[in-house]
Coordinates of C-alpha atoms in Angstrom, one line a residue:
X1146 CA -26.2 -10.5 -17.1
X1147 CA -22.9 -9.6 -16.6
X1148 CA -20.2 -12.1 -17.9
X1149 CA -17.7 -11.6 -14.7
X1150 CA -19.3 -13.9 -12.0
X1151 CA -21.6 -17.0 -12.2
X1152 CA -24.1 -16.5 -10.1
X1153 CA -25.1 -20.1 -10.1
X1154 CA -22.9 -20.4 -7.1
X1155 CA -24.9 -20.2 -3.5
X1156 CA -22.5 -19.0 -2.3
X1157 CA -19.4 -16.7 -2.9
X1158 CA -17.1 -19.3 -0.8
X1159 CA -14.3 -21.5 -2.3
X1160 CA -12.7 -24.9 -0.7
X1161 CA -9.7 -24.3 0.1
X1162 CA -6.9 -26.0 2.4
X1163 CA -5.7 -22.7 3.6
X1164 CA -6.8 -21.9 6.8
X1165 CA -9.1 -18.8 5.7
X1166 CA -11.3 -19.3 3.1
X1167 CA -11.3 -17.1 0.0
X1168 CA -14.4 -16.2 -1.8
X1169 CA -15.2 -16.1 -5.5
X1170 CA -15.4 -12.5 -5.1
X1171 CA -12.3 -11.8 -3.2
X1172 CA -10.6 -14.3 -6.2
X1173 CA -11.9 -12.0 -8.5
X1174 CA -11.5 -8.5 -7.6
X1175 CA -7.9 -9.6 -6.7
X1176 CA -7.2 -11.1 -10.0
X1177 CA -8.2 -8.1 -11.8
X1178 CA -6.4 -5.5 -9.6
X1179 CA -3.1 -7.6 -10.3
X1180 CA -2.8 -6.7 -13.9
X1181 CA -3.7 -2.8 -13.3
X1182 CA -1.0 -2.4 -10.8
X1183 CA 1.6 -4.2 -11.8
X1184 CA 1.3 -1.7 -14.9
X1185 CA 0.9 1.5 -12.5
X1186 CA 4.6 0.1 -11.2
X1187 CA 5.8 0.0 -14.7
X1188 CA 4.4 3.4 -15.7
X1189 CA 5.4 5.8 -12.7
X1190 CA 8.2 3.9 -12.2
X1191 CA 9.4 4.7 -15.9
X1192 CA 8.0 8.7 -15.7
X1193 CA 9.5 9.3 -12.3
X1194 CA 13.1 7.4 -13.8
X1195 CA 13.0 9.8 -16.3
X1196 CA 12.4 12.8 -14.9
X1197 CA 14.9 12.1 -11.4
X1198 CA 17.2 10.9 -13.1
X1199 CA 17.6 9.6 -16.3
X1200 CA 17.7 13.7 -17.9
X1201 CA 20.4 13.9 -15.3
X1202 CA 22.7 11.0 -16.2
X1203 CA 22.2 11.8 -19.8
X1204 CA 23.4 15.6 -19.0
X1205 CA 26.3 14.7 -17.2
X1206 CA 27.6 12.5 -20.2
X1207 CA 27.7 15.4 -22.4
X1208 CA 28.3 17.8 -20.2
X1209 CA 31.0 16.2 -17.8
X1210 CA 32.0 12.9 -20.1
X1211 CA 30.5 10.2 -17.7
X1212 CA 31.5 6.8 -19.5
X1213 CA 27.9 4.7 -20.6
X1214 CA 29.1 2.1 -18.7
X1215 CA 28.8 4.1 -15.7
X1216 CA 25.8 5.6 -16.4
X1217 CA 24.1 2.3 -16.4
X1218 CA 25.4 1.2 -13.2
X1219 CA 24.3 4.7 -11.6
X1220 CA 20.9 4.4 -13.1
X1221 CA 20.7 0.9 -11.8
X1222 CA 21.2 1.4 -8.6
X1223 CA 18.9 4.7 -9.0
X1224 CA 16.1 2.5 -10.0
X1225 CA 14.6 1.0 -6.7
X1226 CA 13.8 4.3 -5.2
X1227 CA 11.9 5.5 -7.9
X1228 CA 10.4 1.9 -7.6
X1229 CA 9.1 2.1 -4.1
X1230 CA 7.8 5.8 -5.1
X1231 CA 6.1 4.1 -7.5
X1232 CA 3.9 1.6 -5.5
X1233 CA 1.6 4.0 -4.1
X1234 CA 0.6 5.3 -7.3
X1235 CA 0.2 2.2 -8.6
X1236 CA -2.2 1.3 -5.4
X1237 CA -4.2 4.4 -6.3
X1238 CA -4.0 3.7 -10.0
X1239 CA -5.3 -0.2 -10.0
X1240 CA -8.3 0.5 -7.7
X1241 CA -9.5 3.5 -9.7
X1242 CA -9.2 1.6 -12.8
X1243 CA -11.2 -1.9 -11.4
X1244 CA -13.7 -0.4 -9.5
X1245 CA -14.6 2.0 -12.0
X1246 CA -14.8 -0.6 -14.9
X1247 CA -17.0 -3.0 -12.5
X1248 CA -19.3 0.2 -12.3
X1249 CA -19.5 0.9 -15.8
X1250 CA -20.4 -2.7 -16.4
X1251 CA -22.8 -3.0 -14.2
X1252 CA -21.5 -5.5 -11.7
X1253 CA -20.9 -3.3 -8.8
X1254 CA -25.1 -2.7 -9.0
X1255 CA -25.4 -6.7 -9.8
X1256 CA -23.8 -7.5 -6.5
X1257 CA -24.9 -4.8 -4.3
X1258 CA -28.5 -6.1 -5.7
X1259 CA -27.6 -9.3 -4.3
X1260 CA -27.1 -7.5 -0.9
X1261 CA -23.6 -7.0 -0.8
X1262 CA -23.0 -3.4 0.9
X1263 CA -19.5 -1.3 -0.6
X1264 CA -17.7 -1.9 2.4
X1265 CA -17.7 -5.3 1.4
X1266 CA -16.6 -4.7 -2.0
X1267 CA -13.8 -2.6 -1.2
X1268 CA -12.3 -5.2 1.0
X1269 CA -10.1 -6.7 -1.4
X1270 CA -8.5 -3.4 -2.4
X1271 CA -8.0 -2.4 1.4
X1272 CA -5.6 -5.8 1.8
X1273 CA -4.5 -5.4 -1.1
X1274 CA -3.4 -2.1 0.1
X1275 CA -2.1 -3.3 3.3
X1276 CA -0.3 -5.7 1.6
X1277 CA 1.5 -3.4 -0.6
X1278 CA 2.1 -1.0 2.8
X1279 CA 4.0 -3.3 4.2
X1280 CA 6.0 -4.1 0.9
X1281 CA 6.7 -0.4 0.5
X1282 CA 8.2 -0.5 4.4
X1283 CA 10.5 -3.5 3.6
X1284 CA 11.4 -1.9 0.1
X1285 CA 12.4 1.3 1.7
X1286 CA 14.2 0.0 4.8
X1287 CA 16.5 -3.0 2.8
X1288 CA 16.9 -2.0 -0.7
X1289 CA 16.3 1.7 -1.7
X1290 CA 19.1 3.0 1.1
X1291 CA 21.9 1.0 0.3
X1292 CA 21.3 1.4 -3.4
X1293 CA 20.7 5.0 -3.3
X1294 CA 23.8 5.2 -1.3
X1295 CA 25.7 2.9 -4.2
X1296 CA 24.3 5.1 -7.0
X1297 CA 26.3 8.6 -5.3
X1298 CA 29.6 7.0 -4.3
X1299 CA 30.0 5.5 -8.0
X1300 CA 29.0 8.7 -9.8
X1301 CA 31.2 11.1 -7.3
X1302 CA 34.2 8.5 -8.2
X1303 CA 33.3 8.4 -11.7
X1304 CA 33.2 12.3 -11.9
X1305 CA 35.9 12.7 -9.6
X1306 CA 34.2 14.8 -7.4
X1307 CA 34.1 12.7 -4.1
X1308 CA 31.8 14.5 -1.2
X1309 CA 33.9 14.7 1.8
X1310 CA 33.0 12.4 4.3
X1311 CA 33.2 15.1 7.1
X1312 CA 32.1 18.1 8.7
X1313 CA 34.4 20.5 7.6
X1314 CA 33.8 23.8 10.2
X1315 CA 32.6 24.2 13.6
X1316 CA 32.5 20.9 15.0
X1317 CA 30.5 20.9 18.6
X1318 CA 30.1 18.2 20.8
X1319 CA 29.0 17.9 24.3
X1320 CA 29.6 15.4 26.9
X1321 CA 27.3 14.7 30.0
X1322 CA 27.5 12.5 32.8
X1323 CA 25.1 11.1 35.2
X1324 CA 25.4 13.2 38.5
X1325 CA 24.0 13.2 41.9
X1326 CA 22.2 15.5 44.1
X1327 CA 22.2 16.7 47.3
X1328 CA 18.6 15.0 47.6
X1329 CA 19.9 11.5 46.3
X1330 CA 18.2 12.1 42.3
X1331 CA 20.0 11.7 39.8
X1332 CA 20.6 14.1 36.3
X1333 CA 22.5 14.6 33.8
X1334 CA 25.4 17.8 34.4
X1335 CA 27.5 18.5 31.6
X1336 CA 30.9 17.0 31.8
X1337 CA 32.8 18.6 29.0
X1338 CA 32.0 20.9 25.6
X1339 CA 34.7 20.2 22.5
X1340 CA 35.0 22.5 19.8
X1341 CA 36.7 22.1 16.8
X1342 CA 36.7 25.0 14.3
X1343 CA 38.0 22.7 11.0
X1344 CA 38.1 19.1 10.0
X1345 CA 40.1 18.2 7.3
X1346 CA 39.4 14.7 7.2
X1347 CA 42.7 13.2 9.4
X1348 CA 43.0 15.7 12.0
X1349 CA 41.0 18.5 13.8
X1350 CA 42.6 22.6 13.9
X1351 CA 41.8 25.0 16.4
X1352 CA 40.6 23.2 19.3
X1353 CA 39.2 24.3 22.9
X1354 CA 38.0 21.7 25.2
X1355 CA 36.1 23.1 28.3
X1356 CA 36.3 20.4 31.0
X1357 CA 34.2 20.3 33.9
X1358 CA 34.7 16.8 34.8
X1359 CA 36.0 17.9 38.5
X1360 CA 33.9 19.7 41.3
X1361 CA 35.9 23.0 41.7
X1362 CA 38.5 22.6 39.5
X1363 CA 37.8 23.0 35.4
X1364 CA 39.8 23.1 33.0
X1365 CA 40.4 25.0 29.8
X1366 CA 42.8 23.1 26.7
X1367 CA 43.6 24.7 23.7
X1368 CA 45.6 23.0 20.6
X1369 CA 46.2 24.0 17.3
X1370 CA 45.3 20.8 16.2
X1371 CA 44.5 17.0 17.4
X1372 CA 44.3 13.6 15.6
X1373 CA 42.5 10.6 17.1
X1374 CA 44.7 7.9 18.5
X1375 CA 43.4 4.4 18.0
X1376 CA 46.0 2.2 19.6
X1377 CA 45.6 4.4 22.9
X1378 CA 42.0 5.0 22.2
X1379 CA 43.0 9.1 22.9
X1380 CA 43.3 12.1 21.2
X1381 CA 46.8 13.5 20.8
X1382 CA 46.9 17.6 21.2
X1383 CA 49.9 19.3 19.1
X1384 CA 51.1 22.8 20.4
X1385 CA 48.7 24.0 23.2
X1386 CA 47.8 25.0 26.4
X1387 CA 46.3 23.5 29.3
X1388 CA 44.9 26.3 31.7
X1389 CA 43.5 25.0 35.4
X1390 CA 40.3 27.3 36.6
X1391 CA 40.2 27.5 40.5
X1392 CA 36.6 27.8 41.6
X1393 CA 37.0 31.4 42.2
X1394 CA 37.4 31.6 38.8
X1395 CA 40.9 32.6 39.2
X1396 CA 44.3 31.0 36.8
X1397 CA 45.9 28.0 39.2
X1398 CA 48.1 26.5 36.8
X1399 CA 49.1 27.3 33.1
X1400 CA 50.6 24.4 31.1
X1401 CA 52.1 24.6 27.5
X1402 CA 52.9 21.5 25.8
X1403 CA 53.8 20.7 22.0
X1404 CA 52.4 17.2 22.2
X1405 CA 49.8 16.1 25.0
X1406 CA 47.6 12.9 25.2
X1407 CA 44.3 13.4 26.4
X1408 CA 41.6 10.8 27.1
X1409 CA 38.8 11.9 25.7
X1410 CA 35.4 10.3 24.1
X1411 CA 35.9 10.1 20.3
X1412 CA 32.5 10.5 19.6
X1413 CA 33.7 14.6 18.2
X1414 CA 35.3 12.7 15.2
X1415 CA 32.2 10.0 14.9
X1416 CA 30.3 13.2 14.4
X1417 CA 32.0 14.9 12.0
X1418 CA 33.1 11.6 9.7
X1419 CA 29.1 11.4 9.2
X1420 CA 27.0 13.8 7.4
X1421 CA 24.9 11.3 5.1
X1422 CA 22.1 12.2 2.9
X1423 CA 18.9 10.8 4.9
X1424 CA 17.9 9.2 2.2
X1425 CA 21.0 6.7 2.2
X1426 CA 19.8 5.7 5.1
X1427 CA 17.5 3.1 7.1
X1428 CA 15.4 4.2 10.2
X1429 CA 18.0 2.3 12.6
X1430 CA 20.8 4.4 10.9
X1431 CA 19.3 7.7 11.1
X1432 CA 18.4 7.3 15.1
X1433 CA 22.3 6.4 15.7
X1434 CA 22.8 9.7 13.8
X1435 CA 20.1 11.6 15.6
X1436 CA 22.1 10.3 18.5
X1437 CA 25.6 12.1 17.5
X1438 CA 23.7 15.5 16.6
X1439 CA 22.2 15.5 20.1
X1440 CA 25.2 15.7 21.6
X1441 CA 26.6 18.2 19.3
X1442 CA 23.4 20.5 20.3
X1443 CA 22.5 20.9 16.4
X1444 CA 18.5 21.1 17.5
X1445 CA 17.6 22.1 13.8
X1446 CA 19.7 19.2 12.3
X1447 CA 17.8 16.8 14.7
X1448 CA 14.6 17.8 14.2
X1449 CA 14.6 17.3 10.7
X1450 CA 16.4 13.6 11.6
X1451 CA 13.2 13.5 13.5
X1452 CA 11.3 14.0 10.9
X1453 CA 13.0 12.1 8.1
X1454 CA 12.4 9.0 10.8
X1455 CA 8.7 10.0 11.0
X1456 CA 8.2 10.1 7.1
X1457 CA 10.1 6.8 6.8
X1458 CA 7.1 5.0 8.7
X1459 CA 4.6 7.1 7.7
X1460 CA 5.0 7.0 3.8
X1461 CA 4.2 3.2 3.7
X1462 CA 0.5 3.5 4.9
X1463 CA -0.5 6.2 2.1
X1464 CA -0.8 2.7 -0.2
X1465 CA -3.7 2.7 2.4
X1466 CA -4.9 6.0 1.4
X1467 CA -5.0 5.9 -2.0
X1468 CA -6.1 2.2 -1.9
X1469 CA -9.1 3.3 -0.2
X1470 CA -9.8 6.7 -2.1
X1471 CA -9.4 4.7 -5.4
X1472 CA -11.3 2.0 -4.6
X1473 CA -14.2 4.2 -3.3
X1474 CA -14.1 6.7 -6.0
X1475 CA -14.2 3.9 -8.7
X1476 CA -17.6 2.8 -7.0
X1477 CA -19.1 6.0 -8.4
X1478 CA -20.7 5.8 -11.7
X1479 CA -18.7 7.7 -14.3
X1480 CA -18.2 7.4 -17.9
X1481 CA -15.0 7.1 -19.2
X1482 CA -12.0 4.5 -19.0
X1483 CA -8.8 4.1 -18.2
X1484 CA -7.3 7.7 -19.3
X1485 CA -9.9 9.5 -17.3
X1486 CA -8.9 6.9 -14.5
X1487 CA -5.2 7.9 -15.1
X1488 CA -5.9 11.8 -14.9
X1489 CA -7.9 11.7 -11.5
X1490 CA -4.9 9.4 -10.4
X1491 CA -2.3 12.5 -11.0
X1492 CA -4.7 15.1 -9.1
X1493 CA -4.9 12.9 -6.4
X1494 CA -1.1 12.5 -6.2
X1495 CA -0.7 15.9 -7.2
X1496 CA -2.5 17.0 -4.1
X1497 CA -0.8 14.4 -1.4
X1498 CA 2.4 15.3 -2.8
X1499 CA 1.9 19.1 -2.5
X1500 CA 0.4 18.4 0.9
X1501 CA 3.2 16.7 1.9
X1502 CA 5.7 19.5 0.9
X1503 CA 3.7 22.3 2.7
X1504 CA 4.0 19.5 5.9
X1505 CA 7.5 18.7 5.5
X1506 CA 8.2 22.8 5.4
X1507 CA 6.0 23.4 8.5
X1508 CA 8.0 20.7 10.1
X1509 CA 11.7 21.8 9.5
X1510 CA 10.7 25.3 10.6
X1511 CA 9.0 23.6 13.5
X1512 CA 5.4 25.5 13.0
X1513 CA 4.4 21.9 13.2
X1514 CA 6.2 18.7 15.4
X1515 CA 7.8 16.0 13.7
X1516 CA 4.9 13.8 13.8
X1517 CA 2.1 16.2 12.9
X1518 CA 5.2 17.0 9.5
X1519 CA 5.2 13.5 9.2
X1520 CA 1.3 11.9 9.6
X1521 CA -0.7 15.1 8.6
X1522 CA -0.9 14.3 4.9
X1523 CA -1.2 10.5 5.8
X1524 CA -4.1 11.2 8.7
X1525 CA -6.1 14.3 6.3
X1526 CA -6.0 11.5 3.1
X1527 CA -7.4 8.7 5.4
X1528 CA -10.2 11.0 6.7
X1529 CA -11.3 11.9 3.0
X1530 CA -11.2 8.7 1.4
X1531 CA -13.0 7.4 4.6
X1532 CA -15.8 10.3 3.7
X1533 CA -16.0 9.0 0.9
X1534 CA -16.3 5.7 1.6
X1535 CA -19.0 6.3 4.3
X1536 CA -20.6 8.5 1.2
X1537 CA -21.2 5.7 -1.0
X1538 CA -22.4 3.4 1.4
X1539 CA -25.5 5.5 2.6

């Protein structure tokens, strides 16, 4: 008999004063997938460090003379996101690893003897997965942004090699305004279109503002250059000219000027003081982004933001997947122990991860929607592993 479980017990429930109660069996199919994956965290966690980014650091501190102090700090702050990669795997690792040594012992036929089907069995590793989902979500949303973020500013200042913060040609912004028509709806008629063809950092070169603000008369401005005007909340044009547009189309007034003030929306140098790395940022930040790039009219820029928002939520759940897939596969008799349960761990990411590529192509070059980019490798994992689950329950 089996030394796991005591089957003097009636029953597989435990007094408890929480307000569930836990069974011997949930009790101890958790306590045995608690060792596994912490040590799944530990293990990818220490590969995927090496290979994104410890070779790295250790190149640019023979190459380029980074300072060991530094290198720490960067590789600190590096860590977490290689950590919250990590925790999938580790899912997918710990289930494989338990399930399939309670098969090779025997228990998994002991208890199903007893009447217990595999949809039963599997039920720790499912909230178990859950669980860990929902950690993965937090993980990525609080920590893994603001330290990714931490990690490039301190090795660009370190290296002297600061990214600029801006958008440094062809800045494009539109403006829109709620409108009325003759029928009494309402849309949205575009109010003005700024173009900027350089950004330095402190002021903008070569502008043209097209302004259609008023019915029948539009205006043109040119400037050689502009800088944003905080006190007055304005942009102040430097050696220009201001061209009126009749609605004929014809020249009514031409006005040079070597310093105008022009109320316009600032939004132009929002839009070119921001171009992030996705990754350094949370969902809420990349929708305000998404927000700047639609007005600019960059549609290939926001539909990867739309994508990179889609992934964010999607990621979490393949814990799920591989929670289930591991947990069902480890059901199936198979001889063996924890390396063969390691290998069939790295196919399985292997494929998810080269699904997810092939996906996130698809997506950019908008063969597939954001969504479809985003869930496909989730949704096609969650249909196997629920095969296979539905497999070894017959």
């Amino acid at each position: 008999m089996p030394s796991g479980f005591n089957f003097s017990q009636p029953s597989f429930r435990l007094k408890s004063r929480l307000p569930f109660h836990l069974s011997v069996l949930d009790r101890y199919i958790a306590s045995q997938l608690a060792s596994p994956f912490l040590f799944g965290v530990a293990a990818f966690s220490s590969i995927l460090v090496s290979v994104g980014a410890l070779f790295d650091l250790i190149r640019k501190m023979t190459d380029a003379g980074l300072p060991l102090s530094i290198a720490f700090k960067v590789f600190f702050f590096q860590v977490p996101e290689f950590i919250s990669l990590s925790f999938p795997m580790a899912t997918l690792l710990s289930t494989l690893m338990v399930y399939s040594r309670l098969s090779t012992d025997s228990e998994l036929i002991a208890l199903r003897s007893a009447g217990i089907s595999v949809y039963r069995l599997i039920a720790p590793a499912i909230v178990l997965s859950l669980f860990v989902s929902a950690l993965t979500f937090g993980f990525n949303e609080s920590i893994v942004p603001a330290a990714k973020y931490q990690a490039s500013l301190t090795l660009d200042s370190a290296l002297k090699q600061d990214k600029p913060t801006f958008q440094q040609n062809n800045i494009v912004y539109q403006q829109y305004r709620d409108a009325k028509q003759s029928d009494g709806s309402r849309t949205q008629a575009l109010e003005r279109i700024f173009y900027a063809k350089q950004f330095d950092g402190k002021q903008m070169r070569n502008l043209t503002v097209l302004d259609f603000s008023q019915d029948g008369v539009n205006q043109i401005v040119t400037a050689n250059r502009a800088t944003w005007n905080a006190n007055s909340n304005a942009w102040d044009f430097f050696n220009g000219t201001i061209y009126v547009v009749a609605a004929d189309g014809s020249y009514r007034n031409i006005l040079k000027f070597e310093q105008q003030q022009i109320q316009l929306s600032r939004t132009p140098l929002d839009l070119a003081s921001r171009q992030p790395d996705e990754g350094e940022m949370n969902i809420q930040q990349i929708q305000d982004y998404l927000k700047l790039v639609l007005q600019s009219g960059d549609e290939k820029l926001a539909t990867k933001l739309r994508l990179r928002i889609q992934q964010k939520i999607a990621f979490p759940f393949i814990c799920l997947v591989f929670g289930l897939t591991g947990a069902t596969l480890g059901t199936r008799p198979r001889r063996g122990g924890k390396g063969t349960s390691f290998a069939i761990s790295i196919v399985i990411i292997f494929v998810y991860y080269l699904l997810s590529f092939v996906c996130d192509s698809f997506g950019q070059l908008e063969i597939l929607s954001p969504i479809s980019g985003a869930w496909l490798p989730t949704i096609a994992g969650l249909l196997a592993g629920t095969f296979l689950l539905w497999r070894s329950g017959k």
